[in-house]
Structures are given as C-alpha cells and as structure tokens.
Short mmCIF file of C-alpha atoms in Angstrom, two decimals:
data_model
loop_
_atom_site.label_atom_id
_atom_site.label_comp_id
_atom_site.label_asym_id
_atom_site.label_seq_id
_atom_site.Cartn_x
_atom_site.Cartn_y
_atom_site.Cartn_z
CA UNK A 24 3.85 -0.61 -1.11
CA UNK A 25 1.52 -2.08 1.39
CA UNK A 26 1.72 -5.45 -0.32
CA UNK A 27 5.20 -5.74 1.28
CA UNK A 28 5.93 -8.67 -0.96
CA UNK A 29 3.93 -11.86 -1.22
CA UNK A 30 5.71 -13.30 1.78
CA UNK A 31 5.16 -10.30 4.01
CA UNK A 32 4.75 -10.69 7.72
CA UNK A 33 1.18 -9.57 8.15
CA UNK A 34 1.76 -8.39 11.73
CA UNK A 35 0.47 -4.90 10.99
CA UNK A 36 -2.16 -5.70 8.36
CA UNK A 37 -5.67 -4.80 9.32
CA UNK A 38 -8.02 -7.68 9.44
CA UNK A 39 -11.22 -7.15 7.60
CA UNK A 40 -14.18 -5.39 6.36
CA UNK A 41 -17.58 -3.96 6.93
CA UNK A 42 -20.92 -5.62 6.48
CA UNK A 43 -22.52 -5.13 3.11
CA UNK A 44 -26.07 -4.13 2.33
CA UNK A 45 -27.46 -5.04 -1.08
CA UNK A 46 -27.73 -2.10 -3.46
CA UNK A 47 -31.13 -1.15 -4.70
CA UNK A 48 -32.15 0.98 -7.65
CA UNK A 49 -29.79 1.50 -10.56
CA UNK A 50 -29.37 4.62 -12.68
CA UNK A 51 -27.47 4.76 -15.95
CA UNK A 52 -24.06 6.39 -16.22
CA UNK A 53 -22.55 7.97 -19.30
CA UNK A 54 -20.05 5.84 -21.17
CA UNK A 55 -16.93 5.10 -19.11
CA UNK A 56 -13.42 5.56 -20.44
CA UNK A 57 -11.78 2.25 -21.25
CA UNK A 58 -8.25 1.33 -20.25
CA UNK A 59 -7.12 2.41 -23.71
CA UNK A 60 -8.99 5.71 -23.37
CA UNK A 61 -11.84 4.72 -25.68
CA UNK A 62 -15.46 5.05 -24.56
CA UNK A 63 -17.28 1.93 -23.46
CA UNK A 64 -21.02 1.28 -23.34
CA UNK A 65 -23.13 2.91 -20.66
CA UNK A 66 -22.93 1.19 -17.30
CA UNK A 67 -25.58 1.15 -14.55
CA UNK A 68 -24.56 3.18 -11.50
CA UNK A 69 -25.43 1.48 -8.20
CA UNK A 70 -27.45 3.49 -5.74
CA UNK A 71 -25.83 2.71 -2.41
CA UNK A 72 -28.22 1.63 0.32
CA UNK A 73 -26.35 2.69 3.46
CA UNK A 74 -26.94 1.06 6.82
CA UNK A 75 -24.90 0.98 10.05
CA UNK A 76 -22.16 -1.62 9.73
CA UNK A 77 -23.11 -2.94 13.17
CA UNK A 78 -25.62 -1.50 15.65
CA UNK A 79 -24.22 1.66 17.17
CA UNK A 80 -21.29 1.94 14.75
CA UNK A 81 -20.44 5.40 13.40
CA UNK A 82 -19.63 3.72 10.08
CA UNK A 83 -22.20 2.88 7.42
CA UNK A 84 -21.85 0.05 4.93
CA UNK A 85 -23.25 -0.78 1.52
CA UNK A 86 -22.54 -3.03 -1.45
CA UNK A 87 -22.12 -1.90 -5.04
CA UNK A 88 -22.56 -4.20 -8.01
CA UNK A 89 -20.30 -3.39 -10.96
CA UNK A 90 -19.43 -5.17 -14.21
CA UNK A 91 -16.68 -7.73 -14.09
CA UNK A 92 -15.68 -6.69 -17.63
CA UNK A 93 -16.35 -3.08 -18.62
CA UNK A 94 -16.14 -4.15 -22.23
CA UNK A 95 -19.21 -6.31 -21.58
CA UNK A 96 -21.25 -4.38 -19.00
CA UNK A 97 -24.28 -6.63 -19.43
CA UNK A 98 -22.35 -9.72 -18.35
CA UNK A 99 -21.19 -11.00 -14.98
CA UNK A 100 -21.08 -8.56 -12.06
CA UNK A 101 -18.87 -8.38 -8.97
CA UNK A 102 -19.64 -6.94 -5.55
CA UNK A 103 -17.72 -4.07 -3.96
CA UNK A 104 -17.95 -3.68 -0.20
CA UNK A 105 -18.10 0.04 0.66
CA UNK A 106 -17.83 1.91 3.97
CA UNK A 107 -18.65 5.51 4.93
CA UNK A 108 -18.21 7.83 7.89
CA UNK A 109 -20.32 10.96 7.41
CA UNK A 110 -18.85 14.41 7.99
CA UNK A 111 -18.82 15.21 11.71
CA UNK A 112 -19.75 18.86 10.99
CA UNK A 113 -22.52 18.32 8.43
CA UNK A 114 -23.49 21.98 8.34
CA UNK A 115 -20.10 22.80 6.81
CA UNK A 116 -19.81 19.67 4.67
CA UNK A 117 -17.81 20.05 1.44
CA UNK A 118 -18.41 16.63 -0.12
CA UNK A 119 -17.10 13.06 -0.17
CA UNK A 120 -13.43 12.05 0.09
CA UNK A 121 -12.55 8.60 -1.27
CA UNK A 122 -9.59 6.96 0.46
CA UNK A 123 -7.58 4.00 -0.83
CA UNK A 124 -5.17 2.69 1.85
CA UNK A 125 -2.80 0.92 -0.53
CA UNK A 126 -1.80 -2.62 -1.30
CA UNK A 127 -2.55 -3.97 -3.69
CA UNK A 128 -4.58 -6.10 -1.36
CA UNK A 129 -5.59 -3.60 1.31
CA UNK A 130 -9.22 -3.92 2.46
CA UNK A 131 -10.27 -0.28 2.70
CA UNK A 132 -13.42 -1.07 4.64
CA UNK A 133 -11.23 -2.25 7.51
CA UNK A 134 -8.08 -0.19 7.22
CA UNK A 135 -9.77 3.18 6.79
CA UNK A 136 -12.10 2.78 9.80
CA UNK A 137 -9.16 1.45 11.80
CA UNK A 138 -7.04 4.48 10.90
CA UNK A 139 -9.81 7.06 10.59
CA UNK A 140 -8.34 9.25 13.33
CA UNK A 141 -5.13 9.63 11.30
CA UNK A 142 -6.99 11.81 8.79
CA UNK A 143 -6.78 15.56 9.48
CA UNK A 144 -9.50 16.70 11.86
CA UNK A 145 -10.84 19.39 9.55
CA UNK A 146 -11.09 16.85 6.73
CA UNK A 147 -13.09 14.51 8.97
CA UNK A 148 -15.35 17.38 9.97
CA UNK A 149 -16.14 18.53 6.45
CA UNK A 150 -16.01 15.44 4.26
CA UNK A 151 -17.84 12.15 4.25
CA UNK A 152 -14.98 9.62 4.26
CA UNK A 153 -15.63 6.68 1.93
CA UNK A 154 -13.49 3.63 1.20
CA UNK A 155 -14.01 0.25 -0.37
CA UNK A 156 -12.42 -3.14 -0.84
CA UNK A 157 -11.25 -3.13 -4.46
CA UNK A 158 -12.42 -5.94 -6.69
CA UNK A 159 -10.60 -9.16 -5.86
CA UNK A 160 -9.93 -8.10 -2.25
CA UNK A 161 -11.37 -8.79 1.20
CA UNK A 162 -15.15 -8.86 1.38
CA UNK A 163 -15.67 -7.65 -2.15
CA UNK A 164 -15.81 -10.41 -4.75
CA UNK A 165 -12.41 -11.77 -3.82
CA UNK A 166 -9.68 -13.88 -5.35
CA UNK A 167 -9.52 -16.98 -3.14
CA UNK A 168 -7.57 -19.97 -4.33
CA UNK A 169 -8.40 -22.34 -1.48
CA UNK A 170 -11.45 -24.28 -0.45
CA UNK A 171 -10.98 -23.64 3.27
CA UNK A 172 -8.78 -21.78 5.77
CA UNK A 173 -7.12 -25.09 6.54
CA UNK A 174 -6.07 -25.48 2.91
CA UNK A 175 -4.63 -21.96 2.91
CA UNK A 176 -2.68 -22.62 6.10
CA UNK A 177 -1.33 -25.90 4.75
CA UNK A 178 -0.13 -24.15 1.60
CA UNK A 179 1.53 -21.34 3.60
CA UNK A 180 3.50 -23.92 5.58
CA UNK A 181 5.18 -25.13 2.37
CA UNK A 182 7.08 -21.89 1.70
CA UNK A 183 9.95 -20.31 3.64
CA UNK A 184 9.21 -17.35 5.91
CA UNK A 185 10.37 -14.00 4.57
CA UNK A 186 12.21 -15.16 1.47
CA UNK A 187 14.18 -18.25 0.44
CA UNK A 188 17.78 -18.78 1.50
CA UNK A 189 19.76 -21.47 -0.33
CA UNK A 190 18.98 -23.71 -3.27
CA UNK A 191 16.53 -25.97 -1.46
CA UNK A 192 14.44 -23.12 -0.12
CA UNK A 193 14.45 -21.40 -3.51
CA UNK A 194 13.04 -24.55 -5.07
CA UNK A 195 10.37 -24.81 -2.35
CA UNK A 196 9.41 -21.15 -2.75
CA UNK A 197 9.08 -21.35 -6.53
CA UNK A 198 7.09 -24.59 -6.33
CA UNK A 199 4.74 -23.20 -3.67
CA UNK A 200 3.81 -20.11 -5.64
CA UNK A 201 3.51 -22.05 -8.88
CA UNK A 202 1.01 -24.30 -7.11
CA UNK A 203 -0.84 -21.25 -5.78
CA UNK A 204 -1.23 -19.83 -9.27
CA UNK A 205 -2.45 -23.14 -10.63
CA UNK A 206 -5.10 -23.33 -7.91
CA UNK A 207 -6.25 -19.78 -8.64
CA UNK A 208 -6.54 -20.51 -12.33
CA UNK A 209 -8.70 -23.54 -11.65
CA UNK A 210 -11.10 -21.73 -9.32
CA UNK A 211 -11.92 -18.49 -11.17
CA UNK A 212 -9.75 -17.70 -14.21
CA UNK A 213 -12.16 -15.00 -15.42
CA UNK A 214 -11.84 -12.98 -12.22
CA UNK A 215 -8.03 -13.12 -12.38
CA UNK A 216 -8.08 -11.25 -15.70
CA UNK A 217 -10.33 -8.48 -14.42
CA UNK A 218 -8.73 -7.11 -11.24
CA UNK A 219 -6.49 -4.56 -12.94
CA UNK A 220 -5.84 -1.03 -11.73
CA UNK A 221 -7.80 0.27 -14.72
CA UNK A 222 -10.77 -1.91 -13.76
CA UNK A 223 -10.65 -0.48 -10.23
CA UNK A 224 -10.37 3.07 -11.60
CA UNK A 225 -13.60 2.47 -13.52
CA UNK A 226 -15.16 1.15 -10.30
CA UNK A 227 -14.06 4.30 -8.50
CA UNK A 228 -15.77 6.49 -11.07
CA UNK A 229 -19.00 4.56 -10.62
CA UNK A 230 -18.71 5.01 -6.85
CA UNK A 231 -18.14 8.74 -7.36
CA UNK A 232 -21.36 8.92 -9.31
CA UNK A 233 -23.16 6.74 -6.78
CA UNK A 234 -22.50 9.26 -3.97
CA UNK A 235 -23.56 12.15 -6.21
CA UNK A 236 -20.22 13.91 -6.63
CA UNK A 237 -19.68 15.80 -9.92
CA UNK A 238 -15.91 15.46 -9.46
CA UNK A 239 -13.66 13.20 -7.41
CA UNK A 240 -11.95 14.02 -4.11
CA UNK A 241 -9.35 11.31 -3.51
CA UNK A 242 -6.55 10.35 -1.14
CA UNK A 243 -4.51 7.36 -2.25
CA UNK A 244 -1.45 5.99 -0.50
CA UNK A 245 1.20 3.58 -1.79
CA UNK A 246 -0.51 1.40 -4.44
CA UNK A 247 -3.38 3.88 -4.16
CA UNK A 248 -1.12 6.38 -5.95
CA UNK A 249 -0.89 4.36 -9.14
CA UNK A 250 -4.67 3.87 -8.90
CA UNK A 251 -5.11 7.62 -8.53
CA UNK A 252 -2.78 8.37 -11.43
CA UNK A 253 -4.66 5.89 -13.59
CA UNK A 254 -7.99 7.48 -12.68
CA UNK A 255 -6.62 10.97 -13.32
CA UNK A 256 -5.60 9.99 -16.85
CA UNK A 257 -8.75 8.06 -17.68
CA UNK A 258 -11.05 10.74 -16.22
CA UNK A 259 -8.97 13.92 -16.20
CA UNK A 260 -11.97 16.27 -16.16
CA UNK A 261 -13.36 14.58 -13.04
CA UNK A 262 -10.45 15.47 -10.72
CA UNK A 263 -11.48 18.08 -8.13
CA UNK A 264 -8.76 17.24 -5.58
CA UNK A 265 -6.33 14.32 -5.54
CA UNK A 266 -3.61 13.57 -2.97
CA UNK A 267 -1.08 10.86 -3.86
CA UNK A 268 0.98 9.86 -0.81
CA UNK A 269 4.08 7.60 -1.03
CA UNK A 270 4.15 7.17 -4.75
CA UNK A 271 4.88 4.49 -7.32
CA UNK A 272 6.63 5.76 -10.42
CA UNK A 273 4.15 4.99 -13.25
CA UNK A 274 6.97 4.16 -15.65
CA UNK A 275 8.43 1.69 -13.16
CA UNK A 276 5.01 0.09 -12.61
CA UNK A 277 4.43 -0.37 -16.34
CA UNK A 278 8.08 -0.94 -17.37
CA UNK A 279 7.64 2.08 -19.65
CA UNK A 280 4.88 0.22 -21.47
CA UNK A 281 7.44 -2.10 -23.04
CA UNK A 282 6.39 -5.38 -24.56
CA UNK A 283 8.11 -8.66 -23.72
CA UNK A 284 9.85 -9.97 -20.64
CA UNK A 285 11.30 -7.23 -18.40
CA UNK A 286 14.86 -7.36 -17.11
CA UNK A 287 13.95 -6.30 -13.55
CA UNK A 288 10.99 -6.92 -11.26
CA UNK A 289 8.52 -4.19 -10.32
CA UNK A 290 10.06 -3.47 -6.93
CA UNK A 291 13.62 -3.38 -8.27
CA UNK A 292 12.55 -0.98 -11.04
CA UNK A 293 10.96 1.20 -8.37
CA UNK A 294 14.04 1.01 -6.16
CA UNK A 295 12.19 -0.42 -3.16
CA UNK A 296 15.34 -2.31 -2.21
CA UNK A 297 17.48 0.83 -2.20
CA UNK A 298 15.02 2.93 -0.20
CA UNK A 299 14.49 0.12 2.31
CA UNK A 300 18.26 -0.14 2.80
CA UNK A 301 18.55 3.63 3.29
CA UNK A 302 15.68 3.62 5.78
CA UNK A 303 17.15 0.68 7.68
CA UNK A 304 20.48 2.49 7.81
CA UNK A 305 18.71 5.58 9.14
CA UNK A 306 16.98 3.44 11.78
CA UNK A 307 20.35 2.07 12.92
CA UNK A 308 21.94 5.53 12.84
CA UNK A 309 19.24 7.11 15.00
CA UNK A 310 19.19 4.09 17.29
CA UNK A 311 22.95 4.22 17.76
CA UNK A 312 22.83 7.95 18.39
CA UNK A 313 20.80 7.51 21.55
CA UNK A 314 20.87 5.30 24.64
CA UNK A 315 19.23 1.96 25.27
CA UNK A 316 16.63 3.83 27.31
CA UNK A 317 15.27 5.14 24.00
CA UNK A 318 16.41 2.41 21.57
CA UNK A 319 16.92 -1.02 23.08
CA UNK A 320 19.21 -2.17 20.25
CA UNK A 321 21.67 0.73 20.55
CA UNK A 322 25.35 -0.22 20.76
CA UNK A 323 26.42 3.29 21.73
CA UNK A 324 27.19 4.74 18.30
CA UNK A 325 25.76 4.51 14.76
CA UNK A 326 28.73 2.51 13.47
CA UNK A 327 28.67 0.06 16.37
CA UNK A 328 24.90 -0.40 16.01
CA UNK A 329 25.22 -1.16 12.28
CA UNK A 330 27.93 -3.70 13.09
CA UNK A 331 25.68 -5.22 15.76
CA UNK A 332 22.85 -5.62 13.25
CA UNK A 333 25.17 -7.27 10.71
CA UNK A 334 26.48 -9.64 13.37
CA UNK A 335 22.93 -10.57 14.36
CA UNK A 336 22.03 -11.35 10.75
CA UNK A 337 25.13 -13.56 10.42
CA UNK A 338 24.25 -15.40 13.63
CA UNK A 339 20.67 -15.99 12.50
CA UNK A 340 21.86 -17.41 9.19
CA UNK A 341 23.70 -20.08 11.15
CA UNK A 342 21.35 -20.52 14.08
CA UNK A 343 17.76 -19.23 14.14
CA UNK A 344 16.13 -18.23 17.41
CA UNK A 345 13.01 -20.38 17.42
CA UNK A 346 11.06 -19.50 14.26
CA UNK A 347 13.10 -16.32 13.79
CA UNK A 348 15.31 -17.21 10.85
CA UNK A 349 17.57 -14.73 9.07
CA UNK A 350 15.00 -14.20 6.30
CA UNK A 351 12.04 -13.92 8.67
CA UNK A 352 13.92 -11.31 10.71
CA UNK A 353 14.87 -9.26 7.64
CA UNK A 354 11.24 -9.32 6.49
CA UNK A 355 10.08 -8.25 9.96
CA UNK A 356 12.65 -5.43 10.00
CA UNK A 357 11.60 -4.05 6.61
CA UNK A 358 7.89 -4.31 7.45
CA UNK A 359 8.39 -2.73 10.88
CA UNK A 360 9.99 0.35 9.35
CA UNK A 361 6.59 1.28 7.84
CA UNK A 362 5.31 2.93 11.05
CA UNK A 363 7.97 5.09 12.70
CA UNK A 364 6.22 5.62 16.04
CA UNK A 365 6.03 3.26 17.82
CA UNK A 366 7.13 0.76 15.16
CA UNK A 367 10.83 1.60 15.21
CA UNK A 368 11.13 1.32 18.98
CA UNK A 369 9.20 -1.96 18.91
CA UNK A 370 11.54 -3.29 16.21
CA UNK A 371 14.57 -2.32 18.28
CA UNK A 372 13.14 -4.27 21.20
CA UNK A 373 12.65 -7.41 19.09
CA UNK A 374 16.15 -7.16 17.64
CA UNK A 375 17.61 -6.87 21.13
CA UNK A 376 15.68 -9.92 22.31
CA UNK A 377 17.06 -11.89 19.36
CA UNK A 378 20.55 -10.60 20.16
CA UNK A 379 20.08 -11.97 23.68
CA UNK A 380 18.91 -15.32 22.27
CA UNK A 381 15.29 -14.89 23.30
CA UNK A 382 12.23 -15.34 21.11
CA UNK A 383 10.35 -12.01 20.86
CA UNK A 384 6.83 -11.89 22.16
CA UNK A 385 4.12 -11.66 19.49
CA UNK A 386 2.88 -8.15 18.82
CA UNK A 387 -0.55 -7.25 20.10
CA UNK A 388 -2.86 -6.75 17.12
CA UNK A 389 -4.81 -3.49 16.93
CA UNK A 390 -8.41 -3.62 18.11
CA UNK A 391 -10.89 -4.39 15.34
CA UNK A 392 -12.86 -1.46 13.94
CA UNK A 393 -16.63 -1.32 14.54
CA UNK A 394 -17.59 -3.23 11.41
CA UNK A 395 -19.38 -6.53 11.00
CA UNK A 396 -16.57 -8.60 9.51
CA UNK A 397 -13.18 -7.21 10.60
CA UNK A 398 -11.19 -10.26 9.46
CA UNK A 399 -11.91 -11.17 5.83
CA UNK A 400 -9.59 -13.53 4.04
CA UNK A 401 -6.74 -11.49 2.51
CA UNK A 402 -4.38 -14.17 1.22
CA UNK A 403 -1.26 -13.62 -0.84
CA UNK A 404 -3.15 -14.33 -4.04
CA UNK A 405 -5.31 -11.21 -3.71
CA UNK A 406 -2.60 -8.57 -3.92
CA UNK A 407 -0.67 -10.90 -6.20
CA UNK A 408 -3.49 -11.07 -8.73
CA UNK A 409 -3.36 -7.29 -9.11
CA UNK A 410 0.43 -6.94 -9.09
CA UNK A 411 1.17 -9.87 -11.38
CA UNK A 412 -1.64 -9.20 -13.81
CA UNK A 413 -0.97 -5.46 -14.02
CA UNK A 414 2.78 -4.89 -13.68
CA UNK A 415 5.37 -6.78 -15.80
CA UNK A 416 7.84 -9.05 -14.01
CA UNK A 417 10.39 -11.57 -15.34
CA UNK A 418 8.64 -14.81 -16.27
CA UNK A 419 11.59 -17.15 -15.69
CA UNK A 420 11.90 -18.20 -12.02
CA UNK A 421 15.54 -19.06 -12.58
CA UNK A 422 16.58 -15.41 -13.03
CA UNK A 423 15.55 -14.32 -9.53
CA UNK A 424 18.60 -15.69 -7.75
CA UNK A 425 20.87 -13.56 -9.92
CA UNK A 426 18.57 -10.58 -9.39
CA UNK A 427 18.76 -11.21 -5.66
CA UNK A 428 22.55 -11.15 -5.64
CA UNK A 429 22.63 -7.94 -7.69
CA UNK A 430 20.09 -6.31 -5.36
CA UNK A 431 22.02 -7.47 -2.30
CA UNK A 432 25.17 -5.87 -3.75
CA UNK A 433 23.44 -2.49 -3.86
CA UNK A 434 20.99 -2.79 -0.96
CA UNK A 435 22.16 -5.55 1.38
CA UNK A 436 19.59 -7.67 3.19
CA UNK A 437 16.69 -5.50 2.00
CA UNK A 438 17.65 -6.29 -1.59
CA UNK A 439 17.06 -9.99 -1.00
CA UNK A 440 13.65 -9.33 0.55
CA UNK A 441 12.38 -7.06 -2.24
CA UNK A 442 13.70 -9.30 -5.04
CA UNK A 443 11.74 -12.34 -3.91
CA UNK A 444 8.63 -10.26 -3.17
CA UNK A 445 7.81 -10.24 -6.89
CA UNK A 446 9.07 -13.71 -7.87
CA UNK A 447 5.59 -15.30 -7.56
CA UNK A 448 4.66 -13.29 -10.66
CA UNK A 449 7.04 -15.47 -12.70
CA UNK A 450 4.54 -18.33 -12.61
CA UNK A 451 1.30 -16.39 -12.19
CA UNK A 452 -1.19 -17.72 -14.78
CA UNK A 453 -3.10 -14.57 -15.77
CA UNK A 454 -2.49 -11.19 -17.35
CA UNK A 455 -4.90 -8.27 -17.00
CA UNK A 456 -7.36 -8.02 -19.87
CA UNK A 457 -7.49 -4.22 -19.52
CA UNK A 458 -4.18 -2.79 -18.40
CA UNK A 459 -3.43 0.93 -18.51
CA UNK A 460 0.12 1.75 -19.62
CA UNK A 461 -0.24 5.51 -20.18
CA UNK A 462 -0.09 8.25 -21.22
CA UNK A 463 0.29 9.79 -17.76
CA UNK A 464 0.11 13.46 -18.70
CA UNK A 465 -3.49 14.01 -19.73
CA UNK A 466 -4.38 17.52 -18.46
CA UNK A 467 -6.50 17.27 -15.30
CA UNK A 468 -9.19 19.72 -14.23
CA UNK A 469 -7.15 20.58 -11.12
CA UNK A 470 -3.59 20.16 -9.91
CA UNK A 471 -2.69 16.93 -8.08
CA UNK A 472 -0.86 17.09 -4.72
CA UNK A 473 1.99 14.55 -4.60
CA UNK A 474 3.59 13.70 -1.22
CA UNK A 475 6.92 11.89 -0.85
CA UNK A 476 8.66 10.78 2.34
CA UNK A 477 12.46 10.87 2.42
CA UNK A 478 13.00 7.72 4.53
CA UNK A 479 10.35 5.36 3.19
CA UNK A 480 11.13 1.59 3.28
CA UNK A 481 8.88 0.81 0.33
CA UNK A 482 8.25 3.63 -2.14
CA UNK A 483 11.31 5.83 -2.70
CA UNK A 484 11.17 9.61 -2.57
CA UNK A 485 12.48 9.52 -6.14
CA UNK A 486 9.20 7.86 -7.16
CA UNK A 487 7.27 10.84 -5.80
CA UNK A 488 9.52 13.14 -7.83
CA UNK A 489 8.88 10.98 -10.89
CA UNK A 490 5.10 11.01 -10.32
CA UNK A 491 5.09 14.80 -10.04
CA UNK A 492 6.96 15.04 -13.35
CA UNK A 493 4.82 12.46 -15.16
CA UNK A 494 1.46 14.05 -14.35
CA UNK A 495 0.33 17.01 -16.44
CA UNK A 496 -0.18 19.23 -13.38
CA UNK A 497 1.19 18.28 -9.97
CA UNK A 498 2.79 19.89 -6.92
CA UNK A 499 5.35 17.93 -4.87
CA UNK A 500 5.25 18.22 -1.07
CA UNK A 501 8.27 16.71 0.68
CA UNK A 502 7.94 14.94 4.02
CA UNK A 503 11.41 14.98 5.54
CA UNK A 504 10.46 12.12 7.78
CA UNK A 505 10.23 8.39 8.26
CA UNK A 506 7.97 5.47 7.47
CA UNK A 507 5.66 4.43 4.66
CA UNK A 508 3.00 7.06 3.93
CA UNK A 509 2.36 10.34 5.67
CA UNK A 510 -1.20 9.15 6.33
CA UNK A 511 -0.11 6.36 8.66
CA UNK A 512 2.73 8.47 10.10
CA UNK A 513 0.73 11.63 10.87
CA UNK A 514 2.54 14.94 10.59
CA UNK A 515 0.89 18.24 11.53
CA UNK A 516 2.63 20.16 8.74
CA UNK A 517 1.56 17.66 6.06
CA UNK A 518 -1.97 17.56 7.44
CA UNK A 519 -2.27 21.34 7.38
CA UNK A 520 -1.36 21.41 3.69
CA UNK A 521 -3.69 18.48 2.93
CA UNK A 522 -6.60 20.21 4.67
CA UNK A 523 -6.12 23.51 2.84
CA UNK A 524 -5.80 21.72 -0.47
CA UNK A 525 -8.87 19.55 -0.01
CA UNK A 526 -11.03 22.38 1.32
CA UNK A 527 -10.31 25.11 -1.22
CA UNK A 528 -7.57 23.91 -3.57
CA UNK A 529 -4.73 25.86 -1.94
CA UNK A 530 -1.42 24.23 -2.83
CA UNK A 531 1.79 24.40 -0.79
CA UNK A 532 4.45 26.68 -2.21
CA UNK A 533 6.81 25.01 -4.63
CA UNK A 534 9.68 23.40 -2.74
CA UNK A 535 7.84 23.07 0.57
CA UNK A 536 9.44 20.58 2.98
CA UNK A 537 7.69 19.41 6.15
CA UNK A 538 9.64 18.24 9.19
CA UNK A 539 8.43 15.48 11.52
CA UNK A 540 6.61 16.21 14.77
CA UNK A 541 8.37 13.50 16.77
CA UNK A 542 11.56 11.87 15.47
CA UNK A 543 11.99 8.18 16.32
CA UNK A 544 13.75 7.46 19.63
CA UNK A 545 13.55 11.16 20.57
CA UNK A 546 12.23 12.73 23.76
CA UNK A 547 12.31 16.14 22.09
CA UNK A 548 9.26 16.88 19.96
CA UNK A 549 9.78 19.35 17.12
CA UNK A 550 6.47 20.92 16.21
CA UNK A 551 5.41 20.40 12.57
CA UNK A 552 7.66 22.90 10.90
CA UNK A 553 7.98 23.83 7.28
CA UNK A 554 11.66 23.71 6.43
CA UNK A 555 11.46 25.54 3.12
CA UNK A 556 8.98 27.15 0.86
CA UNK A 557 6.00 27.37 3.18
CA UNK A 558 6.93 29.84 5.87
CA UNK A 559 7.49 28.96 9.50
CA UNK A 560 10.13 26.85 11.18
CA UNK A 561 10.16 24.03 13.66
CA UNK A 562 10.71 24.65 17.32
CA UNK A 563 11.49 22.14 20.04
CA UNK A 564 9.70 21.45 23.29
CA UNK A 565 10.42 18.93 25.99
#
C-alpha cells in the first residue's frame, strides 16, 4: 500500500495538488447506494467548472462539493480537489478514465499529473484522465491535527524513525500516536468519522455523473483497489471498465467482517510483511548475481550479499550512521523496493555507503507537476484516518510487541516494519460511520481486470488472486516482475492488455503472465513478453 505505514519515509511521496475552482450549478442525482447497500436520499451532483491549474498547464482543475454524510445530504459539505488532462486525440476520444494512485493518503491531483506519462499512450490519447484528492486528503477538505507546520514537525520529532526498537522507543511511539489521535479528535471529530472507503466510493459516483459518464472507467492501484472493489459492489451496474492493480484482499481489509478486536493488524492479515521479505530477498539475490558495476551493494554472490545485508543491520543496531538507525534503514529499504528502476539501484548505493560508514546523500525529489499547489500537507493522520477508521486493528498497544516478534520470525526485518505501521490504529479515536464490509461478489455489468505483481513489497500477489476470486466477475493478469504497482513500474505487456481492455473490453487470456521489460541491475532488456496464455514470448536485446 502506498501508505507504507504511518512512519513511512516520504522520500518518494509526491508533494501536492492542483488549484481548485469553485463549482457552479448543481443538478440532482438519483439516490446513491449506502454503505449497507440501501438507497439514500438524492444528492446534488456538482457541475465541475474546469480551468487551467496554472497558466499554460495542460492540466485543468476544479472543486466538487459533496456531502460529508451521505445519510444527511442536506448537512455539512466537504470539498474535493479534482484534476483533468483531456484526451490528446479528441477526435477518437472514448470517455473519461478515473485514476486513484493509492494510499490511503495519496493526493491524486499531484501524483497522477506527476506520473501521467506512465499511463499507456493509447489510453492518454483516447481518454480524459481525471483524478482527485479523496476526502480527508491533501487539498480536499483534509484531516489536519495541527495548528501549524511547526506543530506538526515538533510532533514528528517525538517518535522514532521507521519503527520503535526497544522498550523506551516503543513507549515513545505509542505515546506520540496517542497524542496525535487526541489532537485530531479535538479539531474535527465529525470529519474523522466520514472519510471511509464507502464515503469515497459515493464521491466517485458523483464525480462520474459530474463528467457525464453513464458508466465508470477506473484504474485504481494499491489502496485504490479496495476503493474500486467497494465501488463495484455498491454500484455494480455502473462498471464499464475497472483495472485493479496491486490488490488488497477485501477479506483481509475487513477482517472478514468480524466484530470485536482482531488478532492481527491489517498489514499482517494481508501478508505485507511476508511479501516485503520475499521482495527484499529477491533484491539481494539479483544484486549478488551481478557485479558492483550494476549493483553497488553486491558481495559477489546472492548468499554473500544476504549475509552482508544482515551484518549491516546488526552494525546499525549497535551504531547508527548519522541519522541512519537500524529501523530507519529498514524502512528506507522497504519503501525503496516500490520502484524497481531506478529505485533498486539507488537503494543499493545507499546501503553500500552505509556499509562504508558514510551518510547517504539525500535523494533528489521529483520535479513538481504543473499545478498550483504541488505540496499540500499530507501528514500521517490523513492516511491513518482512513486506515484506522475503516480497517480493524488490535486496540491494545501492548500486543504489538508480541506481534512484531511473530512477524520477525516469519519475515525478518520487514516484519518489524509492517507490524508497527498499523499500531497507531490502537489508539485512534474514531471509527467510520459508514464502513463497507461486503458482500464482494455483486454481479458487475462488465468483468474487472485484476493485476498482481509477483515481487511486490507491499501488496502480495496472493491478494490479487484473492481479489479475483472474491469479485463476481474478474480476470487475473500476472506481472512476473518487481515493485509496487504495474502503473508506477511500467511494463509494455501489461500496458498493451490494459489499453485493449479499456478501449473495447478485450480481456487477456486466462493465465496470462507478463514478463518485465528491464530487470533490475540488468544491461539486457527483455522486450515485454507474454510468458503464458497470451501468445508471444520475450526476446533479449543489448
């Protein structure tokens, strides 16, 4: 998931969002489905008043006003910041594609413009691409538990980097996030109860109507998959085309709809710890299989490189290198596995610098997209409000140390990281007023395309398999590759299938497996082959 835990290193997080233009005339929508599937009163549909985000920008921005509580549509409203890039071949335009870049906590009006070129070219030519900051996030009406940036920075300094190590740090971590929740509850308790995935699915249907689409075209990655699955089951007849990339198992997200305190946290139910450990092991294997010219951290063989990593972690436990503690380095390693090229090579360089006793240079942030406000506040409490309100987690902070040790036994260092990523939910003060727990198999108007990546450090391939089984009609496309999401790790084979599906509904053959274009640390570049089920094989060029 793009949330990467509350304590994630935000090195790769996009900054902010597009300027908003006040909506104008309202029309009335039919009754929306409620989180429990019941109809709710009619809700006004905002008519989006598009305007260039900044002069000369190819992106347009608007603001939509939607009800805070869909059970009371005449009450308080919240703003949604929305961004659009019109189809580059308007004469052959098919419609509008909504894109959610994940999270929870991802500001779509920054991340989608910033990564626009990662979408398949034919999709960009023939669809308007629309994204938005979900309620509670970024420059939409946002959860913000501090009075100033200085207050937020002072709070952040009270918690350990990465995750806590030792009894003292565990106490500091738990106290810091308990204080965060208390501050959030004091500032806007009503908002905290109305940032659920179901609430955002209702928002998405209003946005669909606002752009004049009779059915939804949607691409959701990571957390965006559970949002898409929720939409598909609340509005099954409105699904024209839906791609879910790097999936969350709905039963893991909801703890099977069980009541009471769960035994495991969200990420441990998903298996994020196990898949991160497998991806880290693959990183070390590939690194050790090449020379230092291609992977700076290579020790000459996979086994020697794994041993080198373990030795580095042991050294950092005893003696950090500047601010690079053991926990901060593990968090950086897990986060850096999200983008295979060039992220894995960059990670290898940082690990080698730490091995040599040098503090790694800060990464250069990506250039801001051409939007008015590319750096909105996106504090831990924003993604946390969605995760903690929507997905059950153990409510006793004292159980997380035992969970950590159990996760470490099965997943090593990554188990410690992913255990503590959900601990802030133990003291979070709010539960979602409208949470969707299923069913997940309401028959949709069209088949959903589910994409799973084999070496994903966040959402396991098994979760994609589970999503494909849970939905009433789905086709699984396997990405035999690396990193978190095929969208942010572009693959010509995956993109070809996505384009055909979005344009005319053509699904890949059952059992189709796509190979990567460029493996990490490799000078050879296999061309997007289909390993099984789709015809064609990969070839290699220099």
